[in-house]
Amino acid sequence: MSQESEYSDGDLRNTGMRLKHDREWDYELERIVDAIEERDATTVGLQFPEGLKRRGPQVADDLRELVGDDVTFLLSGQPCYGACDLDTYLMRRTDVFVHFGHSPMKESEKIIYVPLFSNVEVTPIMEEALETLESPEETPEIGLVTTAQHMNRFEEMCDFLEERGYEVMTRRGDERLTHEGQVLGCNYASADVPADQVLYVGGGKFHPLGLAMEHPDKHVVIADPVNNVVTVADTEKFLKQRYGAVHRAMDAEKWGVIFCTKIGQGRWDEAQEILEDNDDAYLITMDEVTPDRLRNFDMDAFVNTGCPRITTDDGPRFHKPMLTPGEYRIAVGDEPLENLSFDTFHGTW
């Protein structure tokens, strides 16, 4: 049912991602059922990331067949972009809360994290990536990172590189990260290894782009096993965009300081520091930060102390410049332009 290979309305290929490989997910239904029975749960909350919300009703049906009609399953409709983005309203009103698609960031007896490991093979694209990587004869050390969806194959990735002569260097970044070699969209501490090149195995370019920004001295190669493509992280276009936003904000007089109220995304101290230094800065609290919600505020520019991806992913969509805290310091003249860097999160909430 939930793990079928047949196409369904909730399959990722219907979300516009145009995957080149089929993906099946293990929803760990037995583990969820065990938790329901152990806790005599009567209400269970299910939270899915945006790309998998369509699968929610089917997973709820599968669980209902296993536990019976005495248990009520509630689906979270709140936006979800990471393990830091828990639906706390639903969580407080259920006996068991299941968060799909991300590895644990905050341990809790009530929360069950189901990472949804991918079934896609990684070695074919890694083989292709060898043509872009520097050879082990030239550069023997290599850093290796991936996302939560591919952590089930991390040991396989390490073995692949070691068998081809590389000395693989990995680490677990900090307490925001669950696994060794794992990176998030807001945290690349696992790439802080003594190697001149890093191989990122995973989908999308945002994670390796952030990695390349935070570690500009490293050659970052992207091996995407889902879309079957190998590229090199190029920060030039991104930097031009960020420099442009900073320049547009340099004449700003009235600043909106965004504080995100989501449980794992608020940086209160950072927001307060900006307010204390600027009489023309105003705190705006929000759960979901979108261009439409900010359009009604009469501000010259905004500084986002919430999730860094709000600024970097959606920045161009806002009607006024949207900066990171570091970029704000540059715009107001506290820091030189050459200090522009990628905004990251460290530590849990």
PDB file of N, CA and C in Angstrom, residues 90-169:
ATOM      1  N   LEU A  90      -0.566  20.635  16.618  1.00  0.00           N
ATOM      2  CA  LEU A  90      -1.053  19.268  16.470  1.00  0.00           C
ATOM      3  C   LEU A  90      -0.347  18.328  17.443  1.00  0.00           C
ATOM      4  N   MET A  91       0.933  18.553  17.653  1.00  0.00           N
ATOM      5  CA  MET A  91       1.705  17.681  18.539  1.00  0.00           C
ATOM      6  C   MET A  91       1.141  17.693  19.953  1.00  0.00           C
ATOM      7  N   ARG A  92       0.723  18.871  20.434  1.00  0.00           N
ATOM      8  CA  ARG A  92       0.186  18.971  21.793  1.00  0.00           C
ATOM      9  C   ARG A  92      -1.170  18.288  21.932  1.00  0.00           C
ATOM     10  N   ARG A  93      -1.836  18.052  20.824  1.00  0.00           N
ATOM     11  CA  ARG A  93      -3.192  17.506  20.870  1.00  0.00           C
ATOM     12  C   ARG A  93      -3.273  16.049  20.424  1.00  0.00           C
ATOM     13  N   THR A  94      -2.144  15.377  20.345  1.00  0.00           N
ATOM     14  CA  THR A  94      -2.124  13.976  19.959  1.00  0.00           C
ATOM     15  C   THR A  94      -1.289  13.175  20.956  1.00  0.00           C
ATOM     16  N   ASP A  95      -1.562  11.873  21.029  1.00  0.00           N
ATOM     17  CA  ASP A  95      -0.814  10.997  21.929  1.00  0.00           C
ATOM     18  C   ASP A  95       0.525  10.584  21.329  1.00  0.00           C
ATOM     19  N   VAL A  96       0.533  10.447  20.015  1.00  0.00           N
ATOM     20  CA  VAL A  96       1.760  10.123  19.272  1.00  0.00           C
ATOM     21  C   VAL A  96       1.837  11.078  18.090  1.00  0.00           C
ATOM     22  N   PHE A  97       3.022  11.618  17.848  1.00  0.00           N
ATOM     23  CA  PHE A  97       3.218  12.553  16.739  1.00  0.00           C
ATOM     24  C   PHE A  97       4.335  12.009  15.857  1.00  0.00           C
ATOM     25  N   VAL A  98       4.045  11.787  14.562  1.00  0.00           N
ATOM     26  CA  VAL A  98       5.008  11.203  13.629  1.00  0.00           C
ATOM     27  C   VAL A  98       5.436  12.259  12.624  1.00  0.00           C
ATOM     28  N   HIS A  99       6.729  12.496  12.571  1.00  0.00           N
ATOM     29  CA  HIS A  99       7.296  13.485  11.652  1.00  0.00           C
ATOM     30  C   HIS A  99       8.080  12.730  10.573  1.00  0.00           C
ATOM     31  N   PHE A 100       7.611  12.828   9.336  1.00  0.00           N
ATOM     32  CA  PHE A 100       8.205  12.093   8.224  1.00  0.00           C
ATOM     33  C   PHE A 100       9.204  12.962   7.441  1.00  0.00           C
ATOM     34  N   GLY A 101      10.233  12.312   6.929  1.00  0.00           N
ATOM     35  CA  GLY A 101      11.103  12.945   5.952  1.00  0.00           C
ATOM     36  C   GLY A 101      12.364  13.576   6.475  1.00  0.00           C
ATOM     37  N   HIS A 102      12.549  13.609   7.809  1.00  0.00           N
ATOM     38  CA  HIS A 102      13.738  14.244   8.366  1.00  0.00           C
ATOM     39  C   HIS A 102      14.254  13.449   9.560  1.00  0.00           C
ATOM     40  N   SER A 103      15.535  13.566   9.807  1.00  0.00           N
ATOM     41  CA  SER A 103      16.129  12.881  10.947  1.00  0.00           C
ATOM     42  C   SER A 103      15.933  13.714  12.207  1.00  0.00           C
ATOM     43  N   PRO A 104      16.013  13.093  13.383  1.00  0.00           N
ATOM     44  CA  PRO A 104      15.728  13.810  14.636  1.00  0.00           C
ATOM     45  C   PRO A 104      16.646  15.008  14.852  1.00  0.00           C
ATOM     46  N   MET A 105      16.035  16.091  15.319  1.00  0.00           N
ATOM     47  CA  MET A 105      16.808  17.255  15.720  1.00  0.00           C
ATOM     48  C   MET A 105      16.582  17.549  17.195  1.00  0.00           C
ATOM     49  N   LYS A 106      15.407  17.195  17.667  1.00  0.00           N
ATOM     50  CA  LYS A 106      15.062  17.400  19.064  1.00  0.00           C
ATOM     51  C   LYS A 106      14.455  16.107  19.590  1.00  0.00           C
ATOM     52  N   GLU A 107      15.140  15.455  20.533  1.00  0.00           N
ATOM     53  CA  GLU A 107      14.645  14.197  21.066  1.00  0.00           C
ATOM     54  C   GLU A 107      13.411  14.438  21.930  1.00  0.00           C
ATOM     55  N   SER A 108      12.430  13.560  21.760  1.00  0.00           N
ATOM     56  CA  SER A 108      11.211  13.642  22.548  1.00  0.00           C
ATOM     57  C   SER A 108      10.544  12.277  22.545  1.00  0.00           C
ATOM     58  N   GLU A 109      10.008  11.870  23.685  1.00  0.00           N
ATOM     59  CA  GLU A 109       9.323  10.589  23.762  1.00  0.00           C
ATOM     60  C   GLU A 109       8.047  10.591  22.930  1.00  0.00           C
ATOM     61  N   LYS A 110       7.493  11.750  22.709  1.00  0.00           N
ATOM     62  CA  LYS A 110       6.226  11.842  21.992  1.00  0.00           C
ATOM     63  C   LYS A 110       6.396  11.811  20.478  1.00  0.00           C
ATOM     64  N   ILE A 111       7.564  12.262  19.998  1.00  0.00           N
ATOM     65  CA  ILE A 111       7.781  12.389  18.563  1.00  0.00           C
ATOM     66  C   ILE A 111       8.475  11.152  18.012  1.00  0.00           C
ATOM     67  N   ILE A 112       7.956  10.628  16.911  1.00  0.00           N
ATOM     68  CA  ILE A 112       8.613   9.564  16.159  1.00  0.00           C
ATOM     69  C   ILE A 112       9.098  10.173  14.850  1.00  0.00           C
ATOM     70  N   TYR A 113      10.387  10.126  14.622  1.00  0.00           N
ATOM     71  CA  TYR A 113      10.942  10.633  13.370  1.00  0.00           C
ATOM     72  C   TYR A 113      11.124   9.472  12.390  1.00  0.00           C
ATOM     73  N   VAL A 114      10.542   9.592  11.212  1.00  0.00           N
ATOM     74  CA  VAL A 114      10.704   8.587  10.160  1.00  0.00           C
ATOM     75  C   VAL A 114      11.438   9.259   9.011  1.00  0.00           C
ATOM     76  N   PRO A 115      12.729   8.991   8.827  1.00  0.00           N
ATOM     77  CA  PRO A 115      13.539   9.758   7.871  1.00  0.00           C
ATOM     78  C   PRO A 115      13.200   9.528   6.402  1.00  0.00           C
ATOM     79  N   LEU A 116      12.504   8.442   6.067  1.00  0.00           N
ATOM     80  CA  LEU A 116      12.168   8.134   4.677  1.00  0.00           C
ATOM     81  C   LEU A 116      13.423   7.989   3.820  1.00  0.00           C
ATOM     82  N   PHE A 117      14.171   6.947   4.084  1.00  0.00           N
ATOM     83  CA  PHE A 117      15.379   6.680   3.309  1.00  0.00           C
ATOM     84  C   PHE A 117      15.014   6.345   1.866  1.00  0.00           C
ATOM     85  N   SER A 118      15.827   6.833   0.933  1.00  0.00           N
ATOM     86  CA  SER A 118      15.597   6.612  -0.482  1.00  0.00           C
ATOM     87  C   SER A 118      16.137   5.247  -0.896  1.00  0.00           C
ATOM     88  N   ASN A 119      15.469   4.640  -1.897  1.00  0.00           N
ATOM     89  CA  ASN A 119      15.928   3.357  -2.427  1.00  0.00           C
ATOM     90  C   ASN A 119      16.850   3.520  -3.629  1.00  0.00           C
ATOM     91  N   VAL A 120      17.103   4.744  -4.063  1.00  0.00           N
ATOM     92  CA  VAL A 120      17.878   4.992  -5.279  1.00  0.00           C
ATOM     93  C   VAL A 120      19.338   4.582  -5.085  1.00  0.00           C
ATOM     94  N   GLU A 121      19.890   3.874  -6.070  1.00  0.00           N
ATOM     95  CA  GLU A 121      21.301   3.483  -6.039  1.00  0.00           C
ATOM     96  C   GLU A 121      22.184   4.732  -6.170  1.00  0.00           C
ATOM     97  N   VAL A 122      23.283   4.748  -5.436  1.00  0.00           N
ATOM     98  CA  VAL A 122      24.153   5.926  -5.454  1.00  0.00           C
ATOM     99  C   VAL A 122      25.468   5.687  -6.195  1.00  0.00           C
ATOM    100  N   THR A 123      25.890   4.432  -6.307  1.00  0.00           N
ATOM    101  CA  THR A 123      27.206   4.177  -6.899  1.00  0.00           C
ATOM    102  C   THR A 123      27.305   4.539  -8.386  1.00  0.00           C
ATOM    103  N   PRO A 124      26.251   4.388  -9.208  1.00  0.00           N
ATOM    104  CA  PRO A 124      26.409   4.779 -10.617  1.00  0.00           C
ATOM    105  C   PRO A 124      26.759   6.250 -10.792  1.00  0.00           C
ATOM    106  N   ILE A 125      26.095   7.134 -10.042  1.00  0.00           N
ATOM    107  CA  ILE A 125      26.390   8.558 -10.201  1.00  0.00           C
ATOM    108  C   ILE A 125      27.725   8.908  -9.552  1.00  0.00           C
ATOM    109  N   MET A 126      28.117   8.169  -8.519  1.00  0.00           N
ATOM    110  CA  MET A 126      29.434   8.394  -7.915  1.00  0.00           C
ATOM    111  C   MET A 126      30.539   7.989  -8.884  1.00  0.00           C
ATOM    112  N   GLU A 127      30.293   6.938  -9.641  1.00  0.00           N
ATOM    113  CA  GLU A 127      31.253   6.517 -10.671  1.00  0.00           C
ATOM    114  C   GLU A 127      31.439   7.619 -11.700  1.00  0.00           C
ATOM    115  N   GLU A 128      30.340   8.235 -12.085  1.00  0.00           N
ATOM    116  CA  GLU A 128      30.415   9.335 -13.043  1.00  0.00           C
ATOM    117  C   GLU A 128      31.113  10.552 -12.437  1.00  0.00           C
ATOM    118  N   ALA A 129      30.929  10.757 -11.131  1.00  0.00           N
ATOM    119  CA  ALA A 129      31.536  11.915 -10.463  1.00  0.00           C
ATOM    120  C   ALA A 129      33.055  11.825 -10.410  1.00  0.00           C
ATOM    121  N   LEU A 130      33.601  10.620 -10.547  1.00  0.00           N
ATOM    122  CA  LEU A 130      35.064  10.460 -10.509  1.00  0.00           C
ATOM    123  C   LEU A 130      35.743  11.265 -11.607  1.00  0.00           C
ATOM    124  N   GLU A 131      35.038  11.498 -12.713  1.00  0.00           N
ATOM    125  CA  GLU A 131      35.618  12.274 -13.811  1.00  0.00           C
ATOM    126  C   GLU A 131      35.748  13.750 -13.455  1.00  0.00           C
ATOM    127  N   THR A 132      34.945  14.216 -12.515  1.00  0.00           N
ATOM    128  CA  THR A 132      34.961  15.627 -12.109  1.00  0.00           C
ATOM    129  C   THR A 132      35.821  15.849 -10.871  1.00  0.00           C
ATOM    130  N   LEU A 133      35.932  14.835 -10.033  1.00  0.00           N
ATOM    131  CA  LEU A 133      36.775  14.929  -8.840  1.00  0.00           C
ATOM    132  C   LEU A 133      38.251  14.883  -9.220  1.00  0.00           C
ATOM    133  N   GLU A 134      39.081  15.481  -8.388  1.00  0.00           N
ATOM    134  CA  GLU A 134      40.519  15.327  -8.564  1.00  0.00           C
ATOM    135  C   GLU A 134      40.898  13.906  -8.172  1.00  0.00           C
ATOM    136  N   SER A 135      41.824  13.321  -8.888  1.00  0.00           N
ATOM    137  CA  SER A 135      42.176  11.913  -8.672  1.00  0.00           C
ATOM    138  C   SER A 135      42.822  11.722  -7.303  1.00  0.00           C
ATOM    139  N   PRO A 136      42.765  10.502  -6.743  1.00  0.00           N
ATOM    140  CA  PRO A 136      43.401  10.242  -5.447  1.00  0.00           C
ATOM    141  C   PRO A 136      44.919  10.397  -5.496  1.00  0.00           C
ATOM    142  N   GLU A 137      45.500  10.278  -6.679  1.00  0.00           N
ATOM    143  CA  GLU A 137      46.949  10.496  -6.802  1.00  0.00           C
ATOM    144  C   GLU A 137      47.291  11.968  -6.607  1.00  0.00           C
ATOM    145  N   GLU A 138      46.403  12.854  -7.092  1.00  0.00           N
ATOM    146  CA  GLU A 138      46.632  14.292  -6.947  1.00  0.00           C
ATOM    147  C   GLU A 138      46.165  14.800  -5.586  1.00  0.00           C
ATOM    148  N   THR A 139      44.978  14.392  -5.182  1.00  0.00           N
ATOM    149  CA  THR A 139      44.377  14.832  -3.915  1.00  0.00           C
ATOM    150  C   THR A 139      43.749  13.624  -3.225  1.00  0.00           C
ATOM    151  N   PRO A 140      44.491  12.953  -2.376  1.00  0.00           N
ATOM    152  CA  PRO A 140      43.974  11.715  -1.772  1.00  0.00           C
ATOM    153  C   PRO A 140      42.830  11.931  -0.785  1.00  0.00           C
ATOM    154  N   GLU A 141      42.829  13.060  -0.057  1.00  0.00           N
ATOM    155  CA  GLU A 141      41.783  13.287   0.941  1.00  0.00           C
ATOM    156  C   GLU A 141      40.511  13.817   0.276  1.00  0.00           C
ATOM    157  N   ILE A 142      39.374  13.312   0.727  1.00  0.00           N
ATOM    158  CA  ILE A 142      38.098  13.781   0.208  1.00  0.00           C
ATOM    159  C   ILE A 142      37.058  13.780   1.322  1.00  0.00           C
ATOM    160  N   GLY A 143      36.292  14.867   1.394  1.00  0.00           N
ATOM    161  CA  GLY A 143      35.181  14.928   2.323  1.00  0.00           C
ATOM    162  C   GLY A 143      33.940  14.353   1.660  1.00  0.00           C
ATOM    163  N   LEU A 144      33.069  13.751   2.439  1.00  0.00           N
ATOM    164  CA  LEU A 144      31.853  13.144   1.906  1.00  0.00           C
ATOM    165  C   LEU A 144      30.666  13.563   2.752  1.00  0.00           C
ATOM    166  N   VAL A 145      29.637  14.088   2.098  1.00  0.00           N
ATOM    167  CA  VAL A 145      28.413  14.509   2.807  1.00  0.00           C
ATOM    168  C   VAL A 145      27.195  14.105   1.989  1.00  0.00           C
ATOM    169  N   THR A 146      26.064  13.997   2.683  1.00  0.00           N
ATOM    170  CA  THR A 146      24.807  13.674   2.022  1.00  0.00           C
ATOM    171  C   THR A 146      23.660  14.168   2.889  1.00  0.00           C
ATOM    172  N   THR A 147      22.448  13.956   2.418  1.00  0.00           N
ATOM    173  CA  THR A 147      21.260  14.359   3.167  1.00  0.00           C
ATOM    174  C   THR A 147      20.663  13.158   3.893  1.00  0.00           C
ATOM    175  N   ALA A 148      19.673  13.425   4.734  1.00  0.00           N
ATOM    176  CA  ALA A 148      19.066  12.363   5.541  1.00  0.00           C
ATOM    177  C   ALA A 148      18.506  11.246   4.676  1.00  0.00           C
ATOM    178  N   GLN A 149      17.972  11.574   3.480  1.00  0.00           N
ATOM    179  CA  GLN A 149      17.326  10.567   2.645  1.00  0.00           C
ATOM    180  C   GLN A 149      18.300   9.510   2.129  1.00  0.00           C
ATOM    181  N   HIS A 150      19.589   9.838   2.092  1.00  0.00           N
ATOM    182  CA  HIS A 150      20.579   8.894   1.563  1.00  0.00           C
ATOM    183  C   HIS A 150      21.538   8.380   2.632  1.00  0.00           C
ATOM    184  N   MET A 151      21.262   8.677   3.905  1.00  0.00           N
ATOM    185  CA  MET A 151      22.155   8.232   4.968  1.00  0.00           C
ATOM    186  C   MET A 151      22.197   6.713   5.070  1.00  0.00           C
ATOM    187  N   ASN A 152      21.161   6.024   4.612  1.00  0.00           N
ATOM    188  CA  ASN A 152      21.166   4.562   4.659  1.00  0.00           C
ATOM    189  C   ASN A 152      22.225   3.960   3.749  1.00  0.00           C
ATOM    190  N   ARG A 153      22.788   4.757   2.849  1.00  0.00           N
ATOM    191  CA  ARG A 153      23.830   4.267   1.938  1.00  0.00           C
ATOM    192  C   ARG A 153      25.177   4.952   2.182  1.00  0.00           C
ATOM    193  N   PHE A 154      25.291   5.621   3.314  1.00  0.00           N
ATOM    194  CA  PHE A 154      26.519   6.385   3.561  1.00  0.00           C
ATOM    195  C   PHE A 154      27.742   5.480   3.667  1.00  0.00           C
ATOM    196  N   GLU A 155      27.606   4.365   4.353  1.00  0.00           N
ATOM    197  CA  GLU A 155      28.735   3.430   4.464  1.00  0.00           C
ATOM    198  C   GLU A 155      29.127   2.904   3.093  1.00  0.00           C
ATOM    199  N   GLU A 156      28.132   2.641   2.259  1.00  0.00           N
ATOM    200  CA  GLU A 156      28.392   2.200   0.891  1.00  0.00           C
ATOM    201  C   GLU A 156      29.151   3.269   0.106  1.00  0.00           C
ATOM    202  N   MET A 157      28.782   4.532   0.317  1.00  0.00           N
ATOM    203  CA  MET A 157      29.485   5.636  -0.352  1.00  0.00           C
ATOM    204  C   MET A 157      30.949   5.680   0.077  1.00  0.00           C
ATOM    205  N   CYS A 158      31.183   5.560   1.381  1.00  0.00           N
ATOM    206  CA  CYS A 158      32.555   5.592   1.898  1.00  0.00           C
ATOM    207  C   CYS A 158      33.383   4.462   1.299  1.00  0.00           C
ATOM    208  N   ASP A 159      32.813   3.255   1.299  1.00  0.00           N
ATOM    209  CA  ASP A 159      33.527   2.096   0.757  1.00  0.00           C
ATOM    210  C   ASP A 159      33.871   2.302  -0.707  1.00  0.00           C
ATOM    211  N   PHE A 160      32.932   2.875  -1.457  1.00  0.00           N
ATOM    212  CA  PHE A 160      33.156   3.107  -2.884  1.00  0.00           C
ATOM    213  C   PHE A 160      34.386   3.983  -3.110  1.00  0.00           C
ATOM    214  N   LEU A 161      34.476   5.074  -2.363  1.00  0.00           N
ATOM    215  CA  LEU A 161      35.599   6.001  -2.535  1.00  0.00           C
ATOM    216  C   LEU A 161      36.909   5.395  -2.041  1.00  0.00           C
ATOM    217  N   GLU A 162      36.856   4.683  -0.928  1.00  0.00           N
ATOM    218  CA  GLU A 162      38.074   4.074  -0.384  1.00  0.00           C
ATOM    219  C   GLU A 162      38.623   3.008  -1.323  1.00  0.00           C
ATOM    220  N   GLU A 163      37.732   2.259  -1.947  1.00  0.00           N
ATOM    221  CA  GLU A 163      38.165   1.228  -2.895  1.00  0.00           C
ATOM    222  C   GLU A 163      38.842   1.820  -4.113  1.00  0.00           C
ATOM    223  N   ARG A 164      38.625   3.087  -4.362  1.00  0.00           N
ATOM    224  CA  ARG A 164      39.243   3.754  -5.504  1.00  0.00           C
ATOM    225  C   ARG A 164      40.411   4.636  -5.095  1.00  0.00           C
ATOM    226  N   GLY A 165      40.875   4.434  -3.879  1.00  0.00           N
ATOM    227  CA  GLY A 165      42.124   5.058  -3.460  1.00  0.00           C
ATOM    228  C   GLY A 165      42.010   6.331  -2.661  1.00  0.00           C
ATOM    229  N   TYR A 166      40.797   6.787  -2.357  1.00  0.00           N
ATOM    230  CA  TYR A 166      40.631   8.019  -1.590  1.00  0.00           C
ATOM    231  C   TYR A 166      40.700   7.754  -0.091  1.00  0.00           C
ATOM    232  N   GLU A 167      41.160   8.744   0.645  1.00  0.00           N
ATOM    233  CA  GLU A 167      41.071   8.741   2.103  1.00  0.00           C
ATOM    234  C   GLU A 167      39.849   9.583   2.463  1.00  0.00           C
ATOM    235  N   VAL A 168      38.784   8.907   2.853  1.00  0.00           N
ATOM    236  CA  VAL A 168      37.508   9.579   3.096  1.00  0.00           C
ATOM    237  C   VAL A 168      37.498  10.195   4.489  1.00  0.00           C
ATOM    238  N   MET A 169      37.209  11.481   4.544  1.00  0.00           N
ATOM    239  CA  MET A 169      37.160  12.201   5.812  1.00  0.00           C
ATOM    240  C   MET A 169      35.731  12.641   6.094  1.00  0.00           C
TER     241      MET A 169
END
